[in-house]
PDB file of N, CA and C in Angstrom:
ATOM      1  N   MET K   1      17.207-131.291 149.464  1.00 90.00           N
ATOM      2  CA  MET K   1      18.117-132.405 149.274  1.00 90.00           C
ATOM      3  C   MET K   1      17.716-133.626 150.107  1.00 90.00           C
ATOM      4  N   THR K   2      17.080-133.382 151.247  1.00 91.00           N
ATOM      5  CA  THR K   2      16.697-134.496 152.117  1.00 91.00           C
ATOM      6  C   THR K   2      15.294-135.005 151.817  1.00 91.00           C
ATOM      7  N   GLY K   3      14.488-134.156 151.199  1.00 92.00           N
ATOM      8  CA  GLY K   3      13.094-134.510 150.990  1.00 92.00           C
ATOM      9  C   GLY K   3      12.237-134.231 152.215  1.00 92.00           C
ATOM     10  N   MET K   4      12.842-133.673 153.253  1.00 91.00           N
ATOM     11  CA  MET K   4      12.108-133.351 154.477  1.00 91.00           C
ATOM     12  C   MET K   4      11.635-131.907 154.430  1.00 91.00           C
ATOM     13  N   HIS K   5      10.576-131.621 155.149  1.00 91.00           N
ATOM     14  CA  HIS K   5      10.024-130.267 155.204  1.00 91.00           C
ATOM     15  C   HIS K   5      11.024-129.343 155.901  1.00 91.00           C
ATOM     16  N   PRO K   6      11.188-128.126 155.394  1.00 92.00           N
ATOM     17  CA  PRO K   6      12.133-127.184 156.018  1.00 92.00           C
ATOM     18  C   PRO K   6      11.884-126.939 157.505  1.00 92.00           C
ATOM     19  N   VAL K   7      10.647-126.970 157.945  1.00 90.00           N
ATOM     20  CA  VAL K   7      10.345-126.768 159.372  1.00 90.00           C
ATOM     21  C   VAL K   7      10.907-127.925 160.199  1.00 90.00           C
ATOM     22  N   THR K   8      10.811-129.136 159.674  1.00 88.00           N
ATOM     23  CA  THR K   8      11.356-130.306 160.368  1.00 88.00           C
ATOM     24  C   THR K   8      12.868-130.178 160.512  1.00 88.00           C
ATOM     25  N   ILE K   9      13.530-129.777 159.446  1.00 88.00           N
ATOM     26  CA  ILE K   9      14.979-129.603 159.492  1.00 88.00           C
ATOM     27  C   ILE K   9      15.348-128.512 160.490  1.00 88.00           C
ATOM     28  N   SER K  10      14.602-127.435 160.500  1.00 89.00           N
ATOM     29  CA  SER K  10      14.854-126.347 161.442  1.00 89.00           C
ATOM     30  C   SER K  10      14.706-126.823 162.882  1.00 89.00           C
ATOM     31  N   LYS K  11      13.681-127.624 163.160  1.00 87.00           N
ATOM     32  CA  LYS K  11      13.491-128.154 164.516  1.00 87.00           C
ATOM     33  C   LYS K  11      14.674-129.010 164.930  1.00 87.00           C
ATOM     34  N   HIS K  12      15.142-129.873 164.021  1.00 85.00           N
ATOM     35  CA  HIS K  12      16.292-130.723 164.341  1.00 85.00           C
ATOM     36  C   HIS K  12      17.533-129.873 164.593  1.00 85.00           C
ATOM     37  N   LYS K  13      17.717-128.850 163.803  1.00 86.00           N
ATOM     38  CA  LYS K  13      18.898-127.996 163.916  1.00 86.00           C
ATOM     39  C   LYS K  13      18.918-127.223 165.227  1.00 86.00           C
ATOM     40  N   ASN K  14      17.765-126.803 165.711  1.00 86.00           N
ATOM     41  CA  ASN K  14      17.706-125.896 166.849  1.00 86.00           C
ATOM     42  C   ASN K  14      17.454-126.557 168.207  1.00 86.00           C
ATOM     43  N   ILE K  15      17.282-127.867 168.252  1.00 82.00           N
ATOM     44  CA  ILE K  15      17.052-128.507 169.552  1.00 82.00           C
ATOM     45  C   ILE K  15      18.351-128.568 170.345  1.00 82.00           C
ATOM     46  N   ARG K  16      18.256-128.467 171.638  1.00 72.00           N
ATOM     47  CA  ARG K  16      19.431-128.513 172.513  1.00 72.00           C
ATOM     48  C   ARG K  16      19.596-129.891 173.155  1.00 72.00           C
ATOM     49  N   VAL K  17      18.522-130.685 173.166  1.00 71.00           N
ATOM     50  CA  VAL K  17      18.545-131.994 173.802  1.00 71.00           C
ATOM     51  C   VAL K  17      18.227-133.044 172.743  1.00 71.00           C
ATOM     52  N   MET K  18      18.972-134.132 172.768  1.00 70.00           N
ATOM     53  CA  MET K  18      18.732-135.223 171.818  1.00 70.00           C
ATOM     54  C   MET K  18      17.318-135.749 172.013  1.00 70.00           C
ATOM     55  N   PRO K  19      16.588-135.939 170.915  1.00 76.00           N
ATOM     56  CA  PRO K  19      15.242-136.496 171.047  1.00 76.00           C
ATOM     57  C   PRO K  19      15.298-137.933 171.561  1.00 76.00           C
ATOM     58  N   GLU K  20      14.216-138.377 172.137  1.00 80.00           N
ATOM     59  CA  GLU K  20      14.144-139.749 172.659  1.00 80.00           C
ATOM     60  C   GLU K  20      14.453-140.765 171.562  1.00 80.00           C
ATOM     61  N   ARG K  21      14.036-140.428 170.341  1.00 85.00           N
ATOM     62  CA  ARG K  21      14.213-141.378 169.246  1.00 85.00           C
ATOM     63  C   ARG K  21      14.635-140.612 167.996  1.00 85.00           C
ATOM     64  N   LEU K  22      15.699-141.065 167.368  1.00 84.00           N
ATOM     65  CA  LEU K  22      16.145-140.509 166.104  1.00 84.00           C
ATOM     66  C   LEU K  22      16.063-141.635 165.084  1.00 84.00           C
ATOM     67  N   GLU K  23      15.200-141.483 164.113  1.00 89.00           N
ATOM     68  CA  GLU K  23      15.009-142.526 163.118  1.00 89.00           C
ATOM     69  C   GLU K  23      16.269-142.702 162.273  1.00 89.00           C
ATOM     70  N   ARG K  24      16.600-143.929 162.009  1.00 92.00           N
ATOM     71  CA  ARG K  24      17.757-144.235 161.170  1.00 92.00           C
ATOM     72  C   ARG K  24      17.627-143.588 159.802  1.00 92.00           C
ATOM     73  N   GLU K  25      16.412-143.600 159.246  1.00 93.00           N
ATOM     74  CA  GLU K  25      16.179-143.023 157.920  1.00 93.00           C
ATOM     75  C   GLU K  25      16.461-141.513 157.910  1.00 93.00           C
ATOM     76  N   THR K  26      16.121-140.845 159.011  1.00 91.00           N
ATOM     77  CA  THR K  26      16.379-139.406 159.117  1.00 91.00           C
ATOM     78  C   THR K  26      17.876-139.140 159.095  1.00 91.00           C
ATOM     79  N   LEU K  27      18.618-139.887 159.884  1.00 92.00           N
ATOM     80  CA  LEU K  27      20.063-139.722 159.934  1.00 92.00           C
ATOM     81  C   LEU K  27      20.687-140.026 158.573  1.00 92.00           C
ATOM     82  N   GLU K  28      20.189-141.056 157.898  1.00 95.00           N
ATOM     83  CA  GLU K  28      20.690-141.404 156.564  1.00 95.00           C
ATOM     84  C   GLU K  28      20.443-140.269 155.569  1.00 95.00           C
ATOM     85  N   LYS K  29      19.289-139.635 155.644  1.00 94.00           N
ATOM     86  CA  LYS K  29      18.978-138.524 154.736  1.00 94.00           C
ATOM     87  C   LYS K  29      19.943-137.365 154.939  1.00 94.00           C
ATOM     88  N   TYR K  30      20.222-137.023 156.202  1.00 93.00           N
ATOM     89  CA  TYR K  30      21.164-135.943 156.480  1.00 93.00           C
ATOM     90  C   TYR K  30      22.565-136.306 155.980  1.00 93.00           C
ATOM     91  N   CYS K  31      23.002-137.515 156.253  1.00 96.00           N
ATOM     92  CA  CYS K  31      24.343-137.927 155.838  1.00 96.00           C
ATOM     93  C   CYS K  31      24.481-137.942 154.317  1.00 96.00           C
ATOM     94  N   LYS K  32      23.463-138.408 153.633  1.00 96.00           N
ATOM     95  CA  LYS K  32      23.508-138.431 152.174  1.00 96.00           C
ATOM     96  C   LYS K  32      23.546-137.000 151.625  1.00 96.00           C
ATOM     97  N   ALA K  33      22.696-136.124 152.150  1.00 95.00           N
ATOM     98  CA  ALA K  33      22.622-134.743 151.667  1.00 95.00           C
ATOM     99  C   ALA K  33      23.909-133.980 151.942  1.00 95.00           C
ATOM    100  N   LEU K  34      24.551-134.263 153.076  1.00 95.00           N
ATOM    101  CA  LEU K  34      25.751-133.535 153.477  1.00 95.00           C
ATOM    102  C   LEU K  34      27.051-134.271 153.138  1.00 95.00           C
ATOM    103  N   ASN K  35      26.894-135.488 152.583  1.00 97.00           N
ATOM    104  CA  ASN K  35      28.050-136.313 152.232  1.00 97.00           C
ATOM    105  C   ASN K  35      28.979-136.466 153.440  1.00 97.00           C
ATOM    106  N   CYS K  36      28.405-136.992 154.530  1.00 97.00           N
ATOM    107  CA  CYS K  36      29.176-137.149 155.761  1.00 97.00           C
ATOM    108  C   CYS K  36      28.802-138.448 156.452  1.00 97.00           C
ATOM    109  N   GLN K  37      29.416-138.703 157.580  1.00 97.00           N
ATOM    110  CA  GLN K  37      29.146-139.868 158.409  1.00 97.00           C
ATOM    111  C   GLN K  37      28.344-139.430 159.632  1.00 97.00           C
ATOM    112  N   PRO K  38      27.567-140.354 160.252  1.00 93.00           N
ATOM    113  CA  PRO K  38      26.789-139.978 161.431  1.00 93.00           C
ATOM    114  C   PRO K  38      27.628-139.320 162.525  1.00 93.00           C
ATOM    115  N   GLY K  39      28.842-139.779 162.721  1.00 92.00           N
ATOM    116  CA  GLY K  39      29.719-139.201 163.745  1.00 92.00           C
ATOM    117  C   GLY K  39      30.079-137.750 163.475  1.00 92.00           C
ATOM    118  N   ASP K  40      29.939-137.320 162.224  1.00 94.00           N
ATOM    119  CA  ASP K  40      30.187-135.917 161.901  1.00 94.00           C
ATOM    120  C   ASP K  40      29.052-135.022 162.385  1.00 94.00           C
ATOM    121  N   LEU K  41      27.895-135.618 162.646  1.00 89.00           N
ATOM    122  CA  LEU K  41      26.709-134.863 163.044  1.00 89.00           C
ATOM    123  C   LEU K  41      26.391-134.963 164.526  1.00 89.00           C
ATOM    124  N   LEU K  42      26.872-136.010 165.168  1.00 86.00           N
ATOM    125  CA  LEU K  42      26.501-136.279 166.564  1.00 86.00           C
ATOM    126  C   LEU K  42      27.720-136.264 167.470  1.00 86.00           C
ATOM    127  N   THR K  43      27.523-135.777 168.675  1.00 84.00           N
ATOM    128  CA  THR K  43      28.547-135.811 169.705  1.00 84.00           C
ATOM    129  C   THR K  43      27.920-136.358 170.976  1.00 84.00           C
ATOM    130  N   TYR K  44      28.581-137.324 171.604  1.00 84.00           N
ATOM    131  CA  TYR K  44      28.066-137.883 172.851  1.00 84.00           C
ATOM    132  C   TYR K  44      28.479-136.987 174.010  1.00 84.00           C
ATOM    133  N   VAL K  45      27.498-136.559 174.781  1.00 81.00           N
ATOM    134  CA  VAL K  45      27.742-135.768 175.981  1.00 81.00           C
ATOM    135  C   VAL K  45      27.016-136.483 177.120  1.00 81.00           C
ATOM    136  N   PRO K  46      27.780-137.096 178.053  1.00 85.00           N
ATOM    137  CA  PRO K  46      27.131-137.837 179.136  1.00 85.00           C
ATOM    138  C   PRO K  46      26.311-136.903 180.044  1.00 85.00           C
ATOM    139  N   ASP K  47      25.287-137.487 180.646  1.00 81.00           N
ATOM    140  CA  ASP K  47      24.471-136.735 181.593  1.00 81.00           C
ATOM    141  C   ASP K  47      25.325-136.326 182.786  1.00 81.00           C
ATOM    142  N   GLU K  48      24.958-135.191 183.368  1.00 82.00           N
ATOM    143  CA  GLU K  48      25.626-134.727 184.590  1.00 82.00           C
ATOM    144  C   GLU K  48      25.264-135.687 185.738  1.00 82.00           C
ATOM    145  N   PRO K  49      26.212-136.029 186.592  1.00 84.00           N
ATOM    146  CA  PRO K  49      25.882-136.876 187.747  1.00 84.00           C
ATOM    147  C   PRO K  49      24.878-136.160 188.660  1.00 84.00           C
ATOM    148  N   LYS K  50      23.928-136.924 189.169  1.00 81.00           N
ATOM    149  CA  LYS K  50      22.929-136.355 190.097  1.00 81.00           C
ATOM    150  C   LYS K  50      23.470-136.397 191.507  1.00 81.00           C
ATOM    151  N   GLY K  51      23.193-135.351 192.230  1.00 71.00           N
ATOM    152  CA  GLY K  51      23.581-135.396 193.627  1.00 71.00           C
ATOM    153  C   GLY K  51      24.259-134.232 194.063  1.00 71.00           C
TER     154      GLY K  51
END
């Protein structure tokens, strides 16, 4: 549905840390395939304070 390779989708699904860069086109493909909004896929979790 996304046109992306299954291995790429698996990598995105299984990562625990947000990548340095998430392409807008990638997010659009997921949202279109899943009929959702970006906020349905992402959650902001602030970094732990150092010290």
